[in-house]
Amino acid sequence: MTSQPNTGPDSAAQEMSPAEIQAVIDRILAKDTPAREPAQTAGAPASVLGKAQAISRRGEEHSSYDGDQQDLEERHALRRTAGLSTELEDVTEVEYRQLRLERVVLAGLWTEGTLADAENSLRELAALAETAGSEVLDGIVQRRTKPDPGTFLGSGKAQELKDIVMSTGADTVVVDAELAPSQRRSLEDIVKVKVIDRTALILDIFAQHAKSREGKAQVELAQLEYLLPRLRGWGDSMSRQAGGQVGGAGAGMGSRGPGETKIELDRRRIRTRMAKLRREIAAMKPARETKRANRRRNSVPSVAIAGYTNAGKSSLLNRLTDAGVLVENALFATLDPTVRKAETSDGLGYTLADTVGFVRSLPTQLVEAFRSTLEEVADADLILHIVDVSHPDPEGQIAAVRAVFSEVDARKVPEIIVLNKADAADPFVIERLKQREPRHIVVSARTGEGIPELLKAISDGIPRPSVKLELMIPYNRGDLLSKLHETDAEIISLDHEEAGTRAVVMVREGFAAELDSFISND
């Protein structure tokens, strides 16, 4: 009886040398071990890794003012799991890949400023990567006057980056800049894993966190604008042929070459989809403008809460209004604007609007797509500019936010600098910012420190009624007296007399015309 040769896995394992078997074991273990301290890379001035310092490490994130946080529970019900792998040895084997971050290595350039600035930028990139659901294994910063036009880092440093990727078992490289399509392809060809840039990472976070119909449309539009010049195809594959009928129609010889290729079809479909999304966003804009027009017509002052991402804007809104907005210790946790009604201590009503957070080098696609949302800031009567004073570079955050203010024409709106997270900040940093920003309030949304001072600053900063009237309101016009007690007027005194109620009030000009016939001449 002839025995059949063993062609199973045991036979394949027997044919492998001990060195090859050990290499396979090391590669598998590298994908399952947690992030470890990286070795200093030759030629790289600094190495950055681990939990991003841009995200606060405080264990207690919520206060009693944040409500039940059911939206946060829903978000945490489905989370990405670290340690999974795409099982691809060479990412160039596939044409289209989903942005699925798992175990990443960061890469950045130090072209200007100090080394501390470059490290802070890379730490922020680590915070973005962690927010997107990945595990940061290692990070390098290279000193260079300008990016290499071919591979961003240069061929030598790109090869060193490949060695780091192989030693850590990473499956993604995240670059702290916006890469040209050719730079991304060249770098992928060297490191043999997928490469994404800062813009793609931010877009991925926005895609995860968008909740409203308008927010999802804005994010999709920004993604398509980013994707359009970065489509990759396989030459003339799947191309339409011009066909023999063209020659018969008079086009003549030489007209039978490739027609519209697959990548051209994709680009046309993307442009068509972008045009549809722009129409949808434009159709949603009147609803938001109508709400603003109603507030303006009723002379309701508006206060916009703006600032860097993860500075504590939603926590502060919850503290001031009990809004119960989602609060998470992550970058870009909330994208959709939230408007809540509030009152000053003397009964004057105003609105508080929470807006999307900003970041350094905010992609222009997002600024354009979210322009209708950012108009809440430009149309406000007062801006509360929230600053995280526990961050390593609060001055850089202030500059980045004000750059976005300039893009949306909001620099002329009065601004109060709110130095948040004072309970976790260095007192020296707080004092430094107080000297730099004359109009400031030091608060802690978590502990409530400084909230009374902030409410007083809001009361003093919003437009107040400017027309003083002395009225005699008959007792059968209780509707007018009720309206005076609402948000349109500031009551100085009330006296109930035999003929009616004598009231001394401050009202806005539009409401003063309605009260003209009740002005007392005594």
Coordinates of C-alpha atoms in Angstrom, one line a residue:
M1 CA 0.0 0.0 0.0
T2 CA 1.5 3.3 -1.1
S3 CA 1.4 6.0 1.4
Q4 CA 0.3 9.5 0.3
P5 CA 2.7 12.3 0.9
N6 CA 1.8 14.6 3.8
T7 CA 0.8 17.9 2.3
G8 CA -0.8 19.4 5.3
P9 CA 0.4 22.2 7.6
D10 CA 2.7 19.9 9.6
S11 CA 4.6 19.2 6.4
A12 CA 5.0 22.9 5.6
A13 CA 6.2 23.6 9.2
Q14 CA 8.8 20.8 8.8
E15 CA 10.2 22.4 5.7
M16 CA 10.7 25.8 7.4
S17 CA 14.0 26.5 9.1
P18 CA 14.1 27.2 12.8
A19 CA 14.9 30.9 12.0
E20 CA 11.9 31.2 9.8
I21 CA 9.6 29.7 12.4
Q22 CA 10.9 32.0 15.1
A23 CA 10.4 35.0 12.7
V24 CA 6.7 34.0 12.3
I25 CA 6.3 33.6 16.1
D26 CA 7.9 37.0 16.7
R27 CA 5.6 38.7 14.1
I28 CA 2.5 37.2 15.7
L29 CA 3.6 38.2 19.2
A30 CA 4.4 41.7 18.1
K31 CA 0.7 42.2 17.0
D32 CA -0.6 41.0 20.4
T33 CA 1.8 42.7 22.9
P34 CA 0.9 46.1 24.3
A35 CA 2.7 49.3 23.3
R36 CA 6.2 49.5 24.8
E37 CA 8.8 52.2 25.2
P38 CA 10.4 52.9 21.9
A39 CA 14.2 53.1 21.3
Q40 CA 15.6 56.4 20.1
T41 CA 15.8 56.2 16.4
A42 CA 19.1 57.2 14.8
G43 CA 18.9 60.7 13.3
A44 CA 15.5 61.4 14.9
P45 CA 15.8 64.2 17.6
A46 CA 12.8 63.0 19.6
S47 CA 10.5 60.0 20.1
V48 CA 7.0 60.4 21.3
L49 CA 4.6 57.7 22.4
G50 CA 1.9 56.5 24.6
K51 CA -1.2 58.2 26.0
A52 CA -1.5 61.6 24.3
Q53 CA -0.9 64.5 26.7
A54 CA -3.4 66.6 24.7
I55 CA -6.1 64.5 26.4
S56 CA -6.5 65.1 30.1
R57 CA -5.6 62.2 32.4
R58 CA -8.1 63.1 35.1
G59 CA -10.2 60.1 35.9
E60 CA -13.4 61.9 36.7
E61 CA -14.9 63.3 33.5
H62 CA -18.5 64.1 34.5
S63 CA -20.2 66.2 37.1
S64 CA -23.8 66.1 38.3
Y65 CA -24.6 68.9 35.7
D66 CA -23.8 66.5 32.8
G67 CA -27.0 64.4 33.2
D68 CA -27.4 60.7 32.3
Q69 CA -25.0 60.9 29.3
Q70 CA -27.0 58.3 27.4
D71 CA -25.5 59.3 24.1
L72 CA -22.0 58.5 25.6
E73 CA -23.2 55.1 26.6
E74 CA -24.5 54.5 23.1
R75 CA -21.1 55.6 21.6
H76 CA -19.2 53.3 23.9
A77 CA -21.4 50.3 23.2
L78 CA -19.5 49.8 19.9
R79 CA -15.8 50.5 20.1
R80 CA -12.8 49.4 18.1
T81 CA -10.6 46.8 19.7
A82 CA -6.9 47.2 19.7
G83 CA -4.8 44.2 18.6
L84 CA -6.7 43.2 15.5
S85 CA -4.8 43.1 12.3
T86 CA -5.6 43.5 8.6
E87 CA -3.4 40.4 8.0
L88 CA -1.8 42.2 5.0
E89 CA 2.0 41.9 4.6
D90 CA 2.0 44.4 1.8
V91 CA -0.7 47.1 1.7
T92 CA 0.0 47.6 -2.0
E93 CA -1.8 44.3 -2.7
V94 CA -5.2 46.1 -2.6
E95 CA -6.5 49.1 -4.4
Y96 CA -9.1 50.5 -2.0
R97 CA -8.8 50.3 1.7
Q98 CA -11.1 51.3 4.5
L99 CA -9.5 53.7 7.1
R100 CA -9.4 51.2 10.0
L101 CA -6.8 52.3 12.5
E102 CA -5.5 49.7 14.9
R103 CA -1.8 49.9 15.9
V104 CA -0.1 53.0 14.6
V105 CA 3.3 54.7 14.4
L106 CA 3.4 58.5 14.2
A107 CA 5.7 60.5 12.0
G108 CA 6.2 64.3 12.0
L109 CA 8.6 67.0 10.8
W110 CA 10.2 69.7 12.9
T111 CA 10.5 72.5 10.3
E112 CA 10.1 75.6 12.5
G113 CA 9.6 76.6 16.1
T114 CA 11.1 74.7 19.0
L115 CA 11.4 71.0 19.6
A116 CA 8.7 71.4 22.3
D117 CA 6.3 72.7 19.7
A118 CA 7.0 69.7 17.4
E119 CA 6.5 67.3 20.3
N120 CA 3.2 68.9 21.3
S121 CA 2.0 68.6 17.7
L122 CA 2.8 64.9 17.7
R123 CA 1.1 64.4 21.1
E124 CA -2.0 66.0 19.6
L125 CA -1.7 63.7 16.7
A126 CA -1.5 60.8 19.2
A127 CA -4.7 62.1 20.9
L128 CA -6.4 62.2 17.5
A129 CA -5.3 58.6 16.7
E130 CA -6.6 57.4 20.1
T131 CA -9.9 59.1 19.6
A132 CA -10.3 57.4 16.2
G133 CA -9.9 54.0 18.0
S134 CA -6.2 53.1 17.6
E135 CA -3.3 52.2 19.8
V136 CA -0.2 54.4 19.5
L137 CA 3.0 52.3 19.6
D138 CA 5.7 54.8 18.7
G139 CA 6.3 58.2 17.2
I140 CA 9.3 60.0 15.6
V141 CA 10.0 63.6 14.9
Q142 CA 12.6 64.5 12.2
R143 CA 14.4 67.8 12.0
R144 CA 14.2 69.0 8.4
T145 CA 13.9 72.4 6.8
K146 CA 11.1 71.4 4.4
P147 CA 9.3 68.1 3.5
D148 CA 10.8 65.9 0.9
P149 CA 8.7 66.2 -2.3
G150 CA 8.9 62.5 -3.0
T151 CA 8.4 60.7 0.3
F152 CA 7.8 63.6 2.8
L153 CA 10.5 62.2 5.1
G154 CA 13.2 61.4 2.6
S155 CA 14.1 57.9 1.4
G156 CA 16.6 57.2 4.2
K157 CA 14.3 58.2 7.0
A158 CA 11.4 56.4 5.3
Q159 CA 13.5 53.2 5.4
E160 CA 14.2 53.8 9.2
L161 CA 10.4 54.3 9.6
K162 CA 9.9 50.9 7.9
D163 CA 12.2 49.3 10.5
I164 CA 10.2 50.8 13.3
V165 CA 7.0 49.6 11.8
M166 CA 8.4 46.1 11.5
S167 CA 9.8 46.0 15.0
T168 CA 6.6 47.2 16.7
G169 CA 4.2 45.2 14.6
A170 CA 2.2 48.3 13.5
D171 CA -0.2 48.2 10.6
T172 CA -0.6 52.0 10.0
V173 CA 1.6 55.1 9.8
V174 CA 0.0 58.4 10.6
V175 CA 1.8 61.5 9.3
D176 CA 1.4 64.8 11.1
A177 CA 0.7 66.8 7.9
E178 CA -1.4 66.7 4.8
L179 CA 0.3 64.5 2.3
A180 CA 0.2 64.9 -1.5
P181 CA -1.2 61.8 -3.2
S182 CA 2.2 61.0 -4.7
Q183 CA 3.9 61.3 -1.3
R184 CA 1.4 59.0 0.3
R185 CA 1.9 56.4 -2.5
S186 CA 5.7 56.6 -2.3
L187 CA 5.8 56.3 1.4
E188 CA 3.4 53.3 1.3
D189 CA 5.7 51.6 -1.2
I190 CA 8.6 51.9 1.2
V191 CA 7.0 51.1 4.6
K192 CA 4.6 48.4 3.2
V193 CA 1.7 49.4 5.4
K194 CA -1.1 51.9 4.9
V195 CA -0.2 55.5 5.3
I196 CA -2.7 58.2 6.2
D197 CA -2.2 61.9 6.9
R198 CA -3.6 64.3 9.6
T199 CA -6.5 65.4 7.4
A200 CA -7.7 61.8 6.8
L201 CA -7.5 61.1 10.5
I202 CA -9.6 64.1 11.4
L203 CA -12.2 63.3 8.8
D204 CA -12.4 59.8 10.1
I205 CA -13.2 61.1 13.6
F206 CA -15.8 63.4 12.2
A207 CA -17.4 60.6 10.3
Q208 CA -17.6 58.5 13.6
H209 CA -19.1 61.3 15.7
A210 CA -21.6 63.1 13.3
K211 CA -25.1 62.5 14.5
S212 CA -27.5 64.9 12.8
R213 CA -28.5 64.7 9.1
E214 CA -26.8 68.0 8.4
G215 CA -23.6 67.0 10.2
K216 CA -23.4 63.7 8.3
A217 CA -23.9 65.5 5.0
Q218 CA -21.2 68.1 5.9
V219 CA -18.7 65.3 6.8
E220 CA -19.4 63.3 3.7
L221 CA -18.9 66.4 1.5
A222 CA -15.5 67.1 3.2
Q223 CA -14.5 63.4 2.8
L224 CA -15.3 63.4 -0.9
E225 CA -13.4 66.7 -1.5
Y226 CA -10.4 65.1 0.2
L227 CA -10.8 61.8 -1.7
L228 CA -11.3 63.2 -5.2
P229 CA -7.6 63.9 -6.1
R230 CA -6.5 60.8 -4.2
L231 CA -8.3 58.1 -6.1
R232 CA -6.1 55.2 -7.3
G233 CA -6.8 53.0 -10.3
W234 CA -5.2 50.3 -12.3
G235 CA -4.2 52.1 -15.5
D236 CA -6.6 51.6 -18.3
S237 CA -8.4 48.6 -16.8
M238 CA -12.1 48.5 -17.1
S239 CA -12.1 51.3 -19.7
R240 CA -14.8 52.0 -22.1
Q241 CA -13.8 51.5 -25.8
A242 CA -14.7 54.2 -28.3
G243 CA -15.8 51.4 -30.7
G244 CA -16.1 51.0 -34.4
Q245 CA -19.3 53.1 -34.7
V246 CA -17.2 56.1 -34.0
G247 CA -15.3 55.7 -37.2
G248 CA -18.5 55.2 -39.1
A249 CA -19.8 58.4 -37.6
G250 CA -16.9 60.3 -39.2
A251 CA -14.3 60.4 -36.4
G252 CA -11.9 58.4 -38.6
M253 CA -9.0 56.2 -37.8
G254 CA -7.2 56.5 -34.4
S255 CA -10.4 57.0 -32.6
R256 CA -10.7 53.5 -31.2
G257 CA -8.5 53.9 -28.2
P258 CA -9.5 53.7 -24.6
G259 CA -12.6 55.7 -23.7
E260 CA -13.7 56.7 -20.2
T261 CA -11.7 54.7 -17.7
K262 CA -12.9 53.3 -14.4
I263 CA -11.2 56.0 -12.4
E264 CA -12.8 58.7 -14.6
L265 CA -16.2 57.1 -13.9
D266 CA -15.4 57.2 -10.2
R267 CA -14.4 60.8 -10.3
R268 CA -17.6 61.7 -12.2
R269 CA -19.7 59.9 -9.7
I270 CA -18.0 61.7 -6.8
R271 CA -18.5 65.1 -8.4
T272 CA -22.2 64.2 -8.9
R273 CA -22.5 63.2 -5.3
M274 CA -20.7 66.3 -4.1
A275 CA -23.1 68.5 -6.1
K276 CA -26.1 66.7 -4.5
L277 CA -24.7 67.1 -1.0
R278 CA -24.1 70.9 -1.6
R279 CA -27.7 71.2 -2.6
E280 CA -28.9 69.3 0.4
I281 CA -26.8 71.4 2.8
A282 CA -28.0 74.6 1.1
A283 CA -31.6 73.4 1.6
M284 CA -31.0 72.8 5.3
K285 CA -29.5 76.3 5.7
P286 CA -32.8 78.3 5.7
A287 CA -34.1 76.4 8.7
R288 CA -31.1 77.5 10.8
E289 CA -31.3 81.0 9.4
T290 CA -35.0 81.2 10.2
K291 CA -34.3 80.4 13.9
R292 CA -31.6 83.0 13.9
A293 CA -34.0 85.5 12.3
N294 CA -36.6 84.8 15.0
R295 CA -34.0 85.4 17.7
R296 CA -32.9 88.7 16.1
R297 CA -36.5 89.8 15.6
N298 CA -37.3 89.1 19.2
S299 CA -34.0 90.8 20.2
V300 CA -32.7 87.8 22.1
P301 CA -29.0 88.1 22.7
S302 CA -26.9 85.1 21.6
V303 CA -23.7 83.8 23.2
A304 CA -21.5 81.3 21.3
I305 CA -19.2 78.9 23.1
A306 CA -16.2 78.3 20.9
G307 CA -12.7 77.0 21.4
Y308 CA -10.2 74.3 20.8
T309 CA -11.4 70.7 20.8
N310 CA -11.5 69.0 24.2
A311 CA -11.2 72.4 26.0
G312 CA -14.5 71.7 27.9
K313 CA -17.1 73.5 25.9
S314 CA -19.9 70.9 26.3
S315 CA -19.1 70.6 30.0
L316 CA -19.4 74.3 30.5
L317 CA -22.7 74.4 28.6
N318 CA -24.0 71.7 30.9
R319 CA -22.8 73.6 33.9
L320 CA -24.5 76.8 32.8
T321 CA -27.8 75.4 31.5
D322 CA -28.1 71.7 32.6
A323 CA -28.3 70.8 28.9
G324 CA -27.1 67.2 29.3
V325 CA -24.9 67.4 26.2
L326 CA -22.6 64.5 25.6
V327 CA -19.2 65.0 27.4
E328 CA -16.3 62.7 26.6
N329 CA -12.6 62.9 27.3
A330 CA -11.8 62.9 23.6
L331 CA -11.1 65.2 20.7
F332 CA -14.1 66.3 18.6
A333 CA -16.5 64.4 20.9
T334 CA -19.5 66.7 19.9
L335 CA -19.9 68.1 16.4
D336 CA -23.5 69.1 16.1
P337 CA -24.3 72.6 17.6
T338 CA -26.6 72.8 20.6
V339 CA -28.5 75.9 21.5
R340 CA -30.0 76.4 25.0
K341 CA -31.9 79.2 26.6
A342 CA -30.5 80.9 29.7
E343 CA -31.2 83.9 31.9
T344 CA -29.1 86.5 33.7
S345 CA -29.5 87.0 37.4
D346 CA -31.8 89.9 36.8
G347 CA -34.1 88.0 34.4
L348 CA -32.7 89.0 31.0
G349 CA -32.9 86.1 28.6
Y350 CA -30.2 85.0 26.1
T351 CA -29.2 81.9 24.1
L352 CA -26.0 79.7 24.6
A353 CA -24.8 77.9 21.5
D354 CA -22.2 75.1 21.7
T355 CA -20.1 74.8 18.5
V356 CA -17.8 72.3 16.9
G357 CA -14.2 72.4 18.3
F358 CA -11.2 73.7 16.4
V359 CA -7.7 72.2 16.0
R360 CA -4.4 73.3 14.5
S361 CA -4.4 73.1 10.7
L362 CA -8.1 72.4 10.6
P363 CA -8.7 70.9 7.1
T364 CA -10.1 73.5 4.7
Q365 CA -12.6 71.0 3.5
L366 CA -14.2 70.9 7.0
V367 CA -14.2 74.7 7.3
E368 CA -16.1 75.0 4.1
A369 CA -18.4 72.1 4.8
F370 CA -19.2 73.3 8.3
R371 CA -19.5 77.0 7.3
S372 CA -23.2 77.0 8.0
T373 CA -22.6 75.7 11.5
L374 CA -19.7 78.1 12.2
E375 CA -22.0 81.0 11.3
E376 CA -23.4 80.6 14.8
V377 CA -20.1 82.1 16.0
A378 CA -20.1 85.0 13.5
D379 CA -23.7 85.9 14.3
A380 CA -23.3 85.9 18.0
D381 CA -23.3 89.0 20.2
L382 CA -20.6 87.5 22.5
I383 CA -18.1 84.7 22.2
L384 CA -16.9 82.6 25.1
H385 CA -13.5 81.5 23.9
I386 CA -12.8 78.3 26.0
V387 CA -9.1 77.6 26.6
D388 CA -7.7 74.4 28.3
V389 CA -5.1 75.9 30.6
S390 CA -3.9 72.4 31.6
H391 CA -2.7 71.9 28.0
P392 CA 1.0 72.1 27.3
D393 CA 0.5 74.9 24.7
P394 CA -2.6 77.0 25.5
E395 CA -1.2 80.0 23.6
G396 CA -1.0 77.9 20.5
Q397 CA -4.6 76.8 21.0
I398 CA -5.7 80.4 21.2
A399 CA -3.9 81.3 18.0
A400 CA -5.4 78.4 16.1
V401 CA -9.0 79.2 17.2
R402 CA -8.6 82.9 16.3
A403 CA -7.3 81.9 12.9
V404 CA -10.6 80.0 12.3
F405 CA -12.5 83.1 13.7
S406 CA -10.9 85.1 10.9
E407 CA -12.0 82.6 8.3
V408 CA -15.6 82.8 9.3
D409 CA -15.6 86.6 9.8
A410 CA -16.0 86.4 13.6
R411 CA -13.1 88.5 14.7
K412 CA -15.2 91.6 15.3
V413 CA -17.5 89.9 17.8
P414 CA -16.7 90.7 21.5
E415 CA -14.7 87.9 23.1
I416 CA -14.2 86.7 26.6
I417 CA -11.3 84.2 27.2
V418 CA -12.5 81.5 29.6
L419 CA -9.5 79.7 31.2
N420 CA -11.1 76.3 31.8
K421 CA -9.7 73.3 33.8
A422 CA -8.1 75.5 36.4
D423 CA -8.3 72.7 38.9
A424 CA -5.8 70.7 36.8
A425 CA -3.5 73.5 35.6
D426 CA -0.2 75.0 36.7
P427 CA -0.9 78.3 38.5
F428 CA 2.1 79.9 36.8
V429 CA 0.5 79.1 33.4
I430 CA -2.8 80.6 34.5
E431 CA -1.1 83.8 35.7
R432 CA 0.8 84.0 32.4
L433 CA -2.4 83.9 30.4
K434 CA -4.1 86.3 32.7
Q435 CA -1.3 88.8 31.9
R436 CA -1.6 88.2 28.2
E437 CA -5.4 88.3 27.9
P438 CA -7.0 91.3 29.6
R439 CA -10.6 90.1 29.3
H440 CA -10.5 86.7 31.0
I441 CA -12.3 84.5 33.5
V442 CA -10.7 81.6 35.3
V443 CA -13.1 78.7 35.7
S444 CA -13.4 74.9 36.2
A445 CA -16.5 73.4 34.6
R446 CA -15.9 70.2 36.7
T447 CA -15.7 71.8 40.2
G448 CA -17.8 75.0 39.5
E449 CA -14.9 77.3 40.3
G450 CA -15.4 80.8 38.7
I451 CA -18.9 80.0 37.3
P452 CA -20.5 83.0 39.2
E453 CA -17.9 85.4 37.8
L454 CA -18.5 84.0 34.3
L455 CA -22.3 84.5 34.6
K456 CA -21.7 88.1 35.7
A457 CA -19.3 88.6 32.7
I458 CA -22.0 87.2 30.3
S459 CA -24.6 89.5 31.9
D460 CA -22.3 92.5 31.4
G461 CA -21.3 91.5 27.9
I462 CA -24.6 90.9 26.1
P463 CA -26.6 93.7 24.6
R464 CA -29.1 95.1 27.2
P465 CA -32.3 97.1 26.7
S466 CA -31.4 100.7 26.1
V467 CA -34.8 102.6 26.1
K468 CA -36.0 103.7 29.6
L469 CA -39.8 104.2 29.9
E470 CA -42.2 104.9 32.8
L471 CA -45.5 103.2 32.0
M472 CA -49.0 103.1 33.5
I473 CA -50.4 99.7 32.6
P474 CA -54.2 99.1 33.2
Y475 CA -55.1 96.1 35.2
N476 CA -56.9 94.7 32.2
R477 CA -53.7 94.5 30.2
G478 CA -52.0 91.8 32.2
D479 CA -50.5 90.5 28.9
L480 CA -48.2 93.5 28.7
L481 CA -47.1 93.1 32.3
S482 CA -46.4 89.4 31.7
K483 CA -44.3 90.3 28.6
L484 CA -42.3 92.8 30.7
H485 CA -41.4 89.9 33.0
E486 CA -40.1 87.9 30.1
T487 CA -36.9 88.4 28.2
D488 CA -37.7 91.6 26.4
A489 CA -37.3 94.1 29.3
E490 CA -35.4 94.9 32.4
I491 CA -37.8 96.0 35.2
I492 CA -36.4 98.7 37.5
S493 CA -39.5 99.2 39.7
L494 CA -43.2 98.2 39.9
D495 CA -45.9 100.0 41.9
H496 CA -49.5 98.9 42.0
E497 CA -51.8 102.0 42.1
E498 CA -55.5 102.6 41.8
A499 CA -55.5 103.2 38.1
G500 CA -53.1 100.4 37.2
T501 CA -49.5 99.3 37.6
R502 CA -46.8 101.9 37.3
A503 CA -43.6 100.4 35.9
V504 CA -40.2 101.9 35.3
V505 CA -38.5 99.6 32.7
M506 CA -35.6 99.4 30.3
V507 CA -36.8 97.9 26.9
R508 CA -35.4 97.4 23.5
E509 CA -36.3 99.8 20.7
G510 CA -38.6 97.3 18.9
F511 CA -40.7 96.7 22.0
A512 CA -40.8 100.4 22.9
A513 CA -43.0 101.1 20.0
E514 CA -45.7 98.7 21.3
L515 CA -45.7 100.5 24.7
D516 CA -45.9 104.0 23.3
S517 CA -49.6 104.5 24.2
F518 CA -49.0 103.4 27.9
I519 CA -46.2 105.9 28.6
S520 CA -47.1 107.9 31.8
N521 CA -47.1 111.7 31.5
D522 CA -47.2 112.3 35.2

